[in-house]
């Protein structure tokens, strides 16, 4: 993200609506991440879902950080005010395709205003749950497609095992994925070490303002190596059934060590007198072995109770050994192990999937 394409020094003398003596200055930045690895797994397929087969070897994109590209910009308007925008799309480096075929900028697409009071943004954005877990997730938001805090706590992929929510809550555009929402207003404000966030997304369903709408609030504190972060969201589906989710976590850094822990919970009304509840516990940390070389490890415990289904879930351990090759490039080894609980492993056809899976990756990540 360090290599930047700047369009700077653009002066609009005399055109400012705020002061005749103020000139606007703008810049635009091109940035991205290219992350690709060779991933070997046993008991898991190339998409990291449980399988009855023994082993799979795949070239996979985004095993450390999600591959992406984006454009962002900001223009100074005067009177301590700036206009800003950001467009960001996911990439599959192994195929050269977009992460979402139906959205060019599936990750971020917003415009906003920044003032001394805070930042107001409008468009497609990550939810407040995502913002809240970012500083306290034990893996540091690595391996988005496999990280239970991203998938289950922040609702990026709630489908696993023998059942799923199976419907859209909020304005994500997808069933069982509500990590990013369309039509969202988000306001973020800092008060010293305290950050507050509130959000609302418009369901845009004719005649029913509640359907597909969402509302959320979050609060975090970061100072002197300590971070505490939490958030709550309520999402509605097209029938105005509710999905309530919250998260609370903490992190502490002392010298070369950082410890993190988080708890997440969600409850979804899936039909009349039917609901699904999920609990997500996580803990882990990072240690700098020597300058440029670090080890990150995390444990996740996910448990689900749903009307009409046997209780299930999984336990997962993930670790990364990372060597910085330069300021932009990192070579890494990833290890993971998953144990499925109850019927979460599911079946492939008539054959039961393996109750345990593990994987190892050798990858390279480059930021620009």
Coordinates of C-alpha atoms in Angstrom, one line a residue:
X1 CA 0.0 0.0 0.0
X2 CA 3.1 2.2 0.1
X3 CA 3.4 2.8 -3.7
X4 CA 1.0 5.5 -4.4
X5 CA -0.3 7.2 -7.5
X6 CA -0.7 10.9 -6.6
X7 CA -2.7 13.5 -8.3
X8 CA -1.7 16.4 -6.1
X9 CA -1.4 20.1 -6.0
X10 CA -4.7 20.7 -7.9
X11 CA -5.7 24.2 -6.9
X12 CA -9.3 25.5 -7.3
X13 CA -8.6 29.1 -6.3
X14 CA -11.7 31.2 -5.9
X15 CA -14.0 28.2 -6.3
X16 CA -14.5 27.3 -2.6
X17 CA -17.9 27.6 -1.2
X18 CA -16.5 28.0 2.3
X19 CA -14.1 30.9 1.8
X20 CA -12.9 32.9 -1.2
X21 CA -9.3 32.7 0.0
X22 CA -9.3 28.9 0.4
X23 CA -8.0 26.6 -2.3
X24 CA -8.8 22.9 -2.5
X25 CA -6.1 20.3 -2.6
X26 CA -6.8 16.7 -3.6
X27 CA -5.0 13.4 -4.0
X28 CA -5.9 10.0 -5.3
X29 CA -4.1 6.8 -4.2
X30 CA -3.9 3.4 -6.0
X31 CA -3.3 0.5 -3.6
X32 CA -3.7 -3.2 -3.1
X33 CA -2.5 -6.6 -1.9
X34 CA -1.4 -9.6 -4.0
X35 CA -1.4 -12.7 -1.7
X36 CA -0.9 -16.2 -3.2
X37 CA 0.0 -19.6 -1.6
X38 CA 0.3 -23.3 -2.2
X39 CA -2.0 -24.9 0.2
X40 CA -2.1 -28.6 1.2
X41 CA -5.0 -29.9 3.2
X42 CA -6.3 -33.2 4.5
X43 CA -10.0 -33.6 5.4
X44 CA -10.7 -30.2 3.8
X45 CA -11.3 -29.3 0.2
X46 CA -9.8 -26.3 -1.8
X47 CA -12.5 -24.1 -0.3
X48 CA -11.7 -25.3 3.2
X49 CA -15.0 -27.1 3.6
X50 CA -15.1 -30.6 5.2
X51 CA -14.7 -33.5 2.8
X52 CA -14.6 -37.2 2.8
X53 CA -11.5 -37.3 0.7
X54 CA -8.0 -37.5 2.1
X55 CA -6.0 -34.7 0.7
X56 CA -6.1 -31.6 -1.6
X57 CA -3.4 -29.4 -3.0
X58 CA -4.4 -26.1 -4.4
X59 CA -3.0 -22.7 -5.3
X60 CA -5.1 -20.3 -3.3
X61 CA -5.4 -16.5 -3.1
X62 CA -5.7 -14.5 0.1
X63 CA -4.6 -17.0 2.7
X64 CA -2.8 -14.3 4.7
X65 CA -4.6 -11.1 3.7
X66 CA -7.4 -11.0 1.1
X67 CA -6.0 -10.0 -2.3
X68 CA -7.5 -6.7 -3.4
X69 CA -7.1 -3.5 -5.3
X70 CA -8.5 -0.1 -4.6
X71 CA -8.6 3.6 -5.2
X72 CA -9.1 6.2 -2.5
X73 CA -8.9 9.9 -2.4
X74 CA -9.4 13.0 -0.3
X75 CA -9.9 16.6 -1.0
X76 CA -9.4 19.5 1.5
X77 CA -12.4 21.8 1.4
X78 CA -11.4 24.3 4.0
X79 CA -12.9 25.1 7.4
X80 CA -11.4 21.8 8.7
X81 CA -13.5 19.8 6.3
X82 CA -12.5 17.2 3.6
X83 CA -14.4 15.2 1.1
X84 CA -13.3 11.5 0.6
X85 CA -14.1 8.4 -1.3
X86 CA -12.9 4.8 -1.5
X87 CA -13.5 2.0 -4.0
X88 CA -12.1 -1.5 -3.3
X89 CA -12.6 -4.9 -5.0
X90 CA -11.5 -8.4 -4.0
X91 CA -9.2 -10.4 -6.4
X92 CA -8.5 -14.0 -7.0
X93 CA -4.8 -13.9 -7.8
X94 CA -4.8 -17.6 -8.8
X95 CA -7.2 -17.0 -11.6
X96 CA -7.1 -13.3 -12.2
X97 CA -10.8 -12.9 -11.6
X98 CA -12.8 -10.7 -9.3
X99 CA -13.8 -12.1 -5.9
X100 CA -17.4 -11.4 -6.7
X101 CA -18.5 -11.7 -10.3
X102 CA -21.6 -9.4 -9.7
X103 CA -19.7 -6.5 -8.0
X104 CA -16.6 -4.8 -9.3
X105 CA -16.1 -3.1 -5.9
X106 CA -17.5 -5.7 -3.6
X107 CA -15.5 -4.7 -0.6
X108 CA -15.9 -1.0 -0.4
X109 CA -17.6 1.8 -2.4
X110 CA -18.4 5.0 -0.5
X111 CA -18.1 8.8 -0.4
X112 CA -17.9 10.8 2.7
X113 CA -17.2 14.0 4.6
X114 CA -14.5 14.4 7.3
X115 CA -14.9 17.2 9.9
X116 CA -13.6 18.0 13.4
X117 CA -16.6 16.2 14.7
X118 CA -16.0 12.9 12.9
X119 CA -16.3 11.1 9.6
X120 CA -19.6 10.4 7.8
X121 CA -19.5 7.9 5.0
X122 CA -22.3 6.5 2.7
X123 CA -22.3 3.5 0.4
X124 CA -21.2 -0.1 0.6
X125 CA -19.1 -0.7 3.7
X126 CA -17.9 -3.2 6.2
X127 CA -20.2 -3.4 9.3
X128 CA -19.5 -2.1 12.8
X129 CA -19.0 -5.7 13.9
X130 CA -16.0 -5.9 11.5
X131 CA -14.6 -2.6 12.8
X132 CA -14.9 -3.9 16.4
X133 CA -13.1 -7.2 16.0
X134 CA -10.3 -5.8 13.9
X135 CA -8.0 -4.7 16.8
X136 CA -8.8 -7.7 19.0
X137 CA -8.9 -10.7 16.6
X138 CA -6.1 -13.1 17.6
X139 CA -5.1 -13.7 14.0
X140 CA -5.2 -10.0 13.2
X141 CA -7.9 -10.5 10.6
X142 CA -5.8 -13.0 8.6
X143 CA -7.2 -15.8 6.4
X144 CA -10.7 -14.1 6.0
X145 CA -12.3 -17.2 4.3
X146 CA -11.2 -19.4 7.3
X147 CA -11.2 -17.1 10.3
X148 CA -14.2 -17.8 12.6
X149 CA -14.2 -14.2 13.9
X150 CA -14.6 -12.9 10.4
X151 CA -17.0 -15.6 9.3
X152 CA -19.2 -16.2 12.3
X153 CA -18.7 -13.3 14.7
X154 CA -18.8 -10.7 11.9
X155 CA -21.2 -12.7 9.8
X156 CA -19.1 -13.1 6.7
X157 CA -20.0 -16.8 6.2
X158 CA -22.5 -18.2 8.7
X159 CA -23.1 -21.4 6.6
X160 CA -21.3 -24.5 7.8
X161 CA -22.3 -28.1 8.5
X162 CA -25.8 -29.5 7.9
X163 CA -27.6 -26.1 7.9
X164 CA -27.3 -22.4 7.5
X165 CA -29.5 -19.3 8.0
X166 CA -30.3 -19.7 4.4
X167 CA -31.6 -16.1 3.8
X168 CA -30.4 -12.5 3.5
X169 CA -30.4 -10.3 6.5
X170 CA -29.6 -6.6 5.8
X171 CA -28.5 -5.3 2.5
X172 CA -25.5 -7.5 1.8
X173 CA -27.0 -8.9 -1.4
X174 CA -26.2 -12.5 -0.4
X175 CA -27.6 -15.3 1.8
X176 CA -25.5 -16.2 4.9
X177 CA -23.0 -13.3 4.3
X178 CA -23.7 -10.0 6.0
X179 CA -20.1 -8.7 6.6
X180 CA -20.5 -5.8 4.2
X181 CA -23.8 -3.9 3.5
X182 CA -25.1 -1.7 0.8
X183 CA -26.8 1.6 1.4
X184 CA -25.1 2.2 4.7
X185 CA -24.5 5.4 6.6
X186 CA -21.7 5.2 9.1
X187 CA -20.5 7.9 11.5
X188 CA -17.2 7.5 13.3
X189 CA -15.9 9.9 15.9
X190 CA -12.8 10.0 18.1
X191 CA -12.5 11.4 21.7
X192 CA -8.9 10.9 22.6
X193 CA -8.4 7.1 23.1
X194 CA -12.1 6.4 22.7
X195 CA -13.7 5.8 19.3
X196 CA -17.5 5.7 18.8
X197 CA -19.3 4.3 15.7
X198 CA -23.0 4.2 14.7
X199 CA -24.5 3.0 11.5
X200 CA -27.8 2.5 9.6
X201 CA -28.5 0.9 6.3
X202 CA -31.6 1.4 4.3
X203 CA -33.5 -1.7 3.3
X204 CA -35.1 0.0 0.4
X205 CA -38.1 -2.3 0.4
X206 CA -41.2 -0.5 -0.9
X207 CA -43.9 -0.1 1.8
X208 CA -41.7 -1.6 4.6
X209 CA -38.9 0.5 6.1
X210 CA -38.0 -2.3 8.5
X211 CA -37.4 -5.0 6.0
X212 CA -33.6 -5.6 5.2
X213 CA -32.7 -2.5 7.4
X214 CA -29.8 -2.6 9.9
X215 CA -28.7 -0.5 12.8
X216 CA -25.5 -0.7 14.9
X217 CA -23.3 0.9 17.4
X218 CA -19.7 0.3 18.6
X219 CA -17.3 1.6 21.1
X220 CA -13.5 1.1 21.4
X221 CA -10.6 2.2 23.6
X222 CA -6.9 2.1 22.6
X223 CA -4.1 3.5 24.7
X224 CA -0.8 2.5 26.2
X225 CA -0.8 -1.0 24.6
X226 CA -4.4 -1.8 25.8
X227 CA -7.3 -2.1 23.4
X228 CA -10.9 -2.9 24.3
X229 CA -13.5 -3.1 21.5
X230 CA -17.1 -4.0 21.2
X231 CA -20.2 -3.6 19.0
X232 CA -23.9 -4.5 18.6
X233 CA -26.0 -4.8 15.4
X234 CA -29.6 -5.7 14.6
X235 CA -30.2 -6.8 11.0
X236 CA -33.7 -7.6 9.5
X237 CA -34.6 -9.9 6.6
X238 CA -37.3 -9.3 4.0
X239 CA -39.9 -10.7 6.4
X240 CA -38.6 -8.4 9.2
X241 CA -37.2 -11.3 11.2
X242 CA -34.2 -10.2 13.3
X243 CA -30.6 -11.2 13.5
X244 CA -29.0 -9.7 16.6
X245 CA -25.2 -9.9 17.0
X246 CA -22.6 -8.5 19.3
X247 CA -18.9 -8.8 20.0
X248 CA -16.5 -7.8 22.8
X249 CA -12.8 -8.3 23.0
X250 CA -9.5 -7.0 24.4
X251 CA -5.8 -6.9 23.4
X252 CA -2.7 -6.0 25.3
X253 CA 0.8 -5.4 24.0
X254 CA 3.9 -5.6 26.2
X255 CA 7.2 -5.4 24.4
X256 CA 7.5 -8.1 21.8
X257 CA 4.3 -9.9 22.8
X258 CA 0.7 -9.1 22.1
X259 CA -2.2 -11.1 23.6
X260 CA -5.8 -11.0 22.3
X261 CA -9.2 -12.4 23.2
X262 CA -12.7 -12.0 21.9
X263 CA -16.2 -13.2 22.4
X264 CA -19.0 -13.1 19.8
X265 CA -22.6 -14.0 19.9
X266 CA -25.5 -13.9 17.4
X267 CA -29.1 -15.0 17.4
X268 CA -31.2 -15.2 14.3
X269 CA -35.0 -15.6 13.9
X270 CA -35.1 -18.0 10.9
X271 CA -38.9 -18.6 11.0
X272 CA -41.9 -18.3 13.3
X273 CA -40.8 -20.0 16.6
X274 CA -37.5 -21.0 15.1
X275 CA -34.1 -19.5 15.8
X276 CA -30.3 -20.2 15.6
X277 CA -27.8 -19.1 18.2
X278 CA -24.0 -19.1 17.9
X279 CA -21.2 -18.5 20.4
X280 CA -17.6 -17.8 19.3
X281 CA -14.7 -17.8 21.7
X282 CA -11.2 -16.9 20.6
X283 CA -7.8 -16.3 22.1
X284 CA -4.2 -16.1 21.0
X285 CA -1.4 -13.6 20.2
X286 CA 1.7 -12.6 18.4
X287 CA 5.4 -12.6 19.3
X288 CA 8.3 -10.9 17.5
X289 CA 11.0 -13.6 17.4
X290 CA 13.5 -11.2 15.9
X291 CA 13.2 -8.1 13.7
X292 CA 11.2 -9.1 10.6
X293 CA 10.3 -12.5 11.9
X294 CA 7.1 -13.1 13.9
X295 CA 4.8 -15.9 15.0
X296 CA 1.0 -15.5 15.3
X297 CA -1.2 -18.3 16.8
X298 CA -5.0 -18.4 17.6
X299 CA -7.6 -20.8 18.9
X300 CA -11.3 -20.5 18.1
X301 CA -14.3 -22.4 19.6
X302 CA -17.6 -22.1 17.7
X303 CA -20.9 -23.6 19.0
X304 CA -24.3 -23.5 17.4
X305 CA -27.8 -24.3 18.6
X306 CA -30.7 -24.3 16.2
X307 CA -34.3 -25.3 16.4
X308 CA -34.8 -28.7 14.8
X309 CA -31.1 -29.5 14.5
X310 CA -28.5 -31.2 16.7
X311 CA -26.1 -28.8 18.4
X312 CA -22.9 -28.5 16.5
X313 CA -19.8 -26.4 15.9
X314 CA -16.0 -26.7 15.5
X315 CA -12.7 -26.0 17.2
X316 CA -9.9 -24.5 15.1
X317 CA -6.2 -23.6 15.6
X318 CA -4.4 -21.5 13.1
X319 CA -0.7 -20.3 13.2
X320 CA 1.5 -18.1 11.0
X321 CA 5.2 -17.8 10.8
X322 CA 6.0 -14.7 8.8
X323 CA 9.3 -13.3 7.5
X324 CA 9.4 -9.8 6.1
X325 CA 11.4 -9.8 2.9
X326 CA 11.0 -6.0 2.5
X327 CA 8.7 -3.3 3.6
X328 CA 6.1 -4.6 1.1
X329 CA 6.7 -8.3 0.7
X330 CA 6.2 -11.1 3.3
X331 CA 7.0 -14.8 3.0
X332 CA 4.8 -16.9 5.3
X333 CA 4.0 -20.5 6.4
X334 CA 0.5 -21.2 7.7
X335 CA -0.7 -24.2 9.7
X336 CA -4.3 -25.0 10.7
X337 CA -6.2 -27.8 12.3
X338 CA -10.0 -28.1 12.6
X339 CA -12.1 -30.5 14.7
X340 CA -15.8 -30.6 13.8
X341 CA -18.4 -31.0 16.6
X342 CA -21.8 -32.7 16.2
X343 CA -23.0 -32.9 12.6
X344 CA -21.0 -29.9 11.5
X345 CA -18.7 -32.0 9.2
X346 CA -21.8 -33.0 7.2
X347 CA -21.7 -35.5 4.3
X348 CA -20.5 -35.7 0.7
X349 CA -23.3 -37.5 -1.1
X350 CA -23.9 -40.5 1.2
X351 CA -20.4 -40.6 2.7
X352 CA -19.7 -38.9 6.0
X353 CA -17.0 -36.2 5.9
X354 CA -14.0 -36.5 8.0
X355 CA -14.4 -35.1 11.6
X356 CA -10.9 -33.6 11.5
X357 CA -9.0 -31.6 9.0
X358 CA -5.7 -29.8 8.8
X359 CA -3.7 -27.8 6.3
X360 CA -0.3 -26.1 5.6
X361 CA 0.5 -23.2 3.3
X362 CA 3.6 -21.7 1.9
X363 CA 2.7 -18.2 0.6
X364 CA 4.0 -14.8 -0.5
X365 CA 2.1 -11.5 0.1
X366 CA 3.0 -8.3 -1.6
X367 CA 1.4 -4.9 -0.8
X368 CA 1.5 -2.0 -3.1

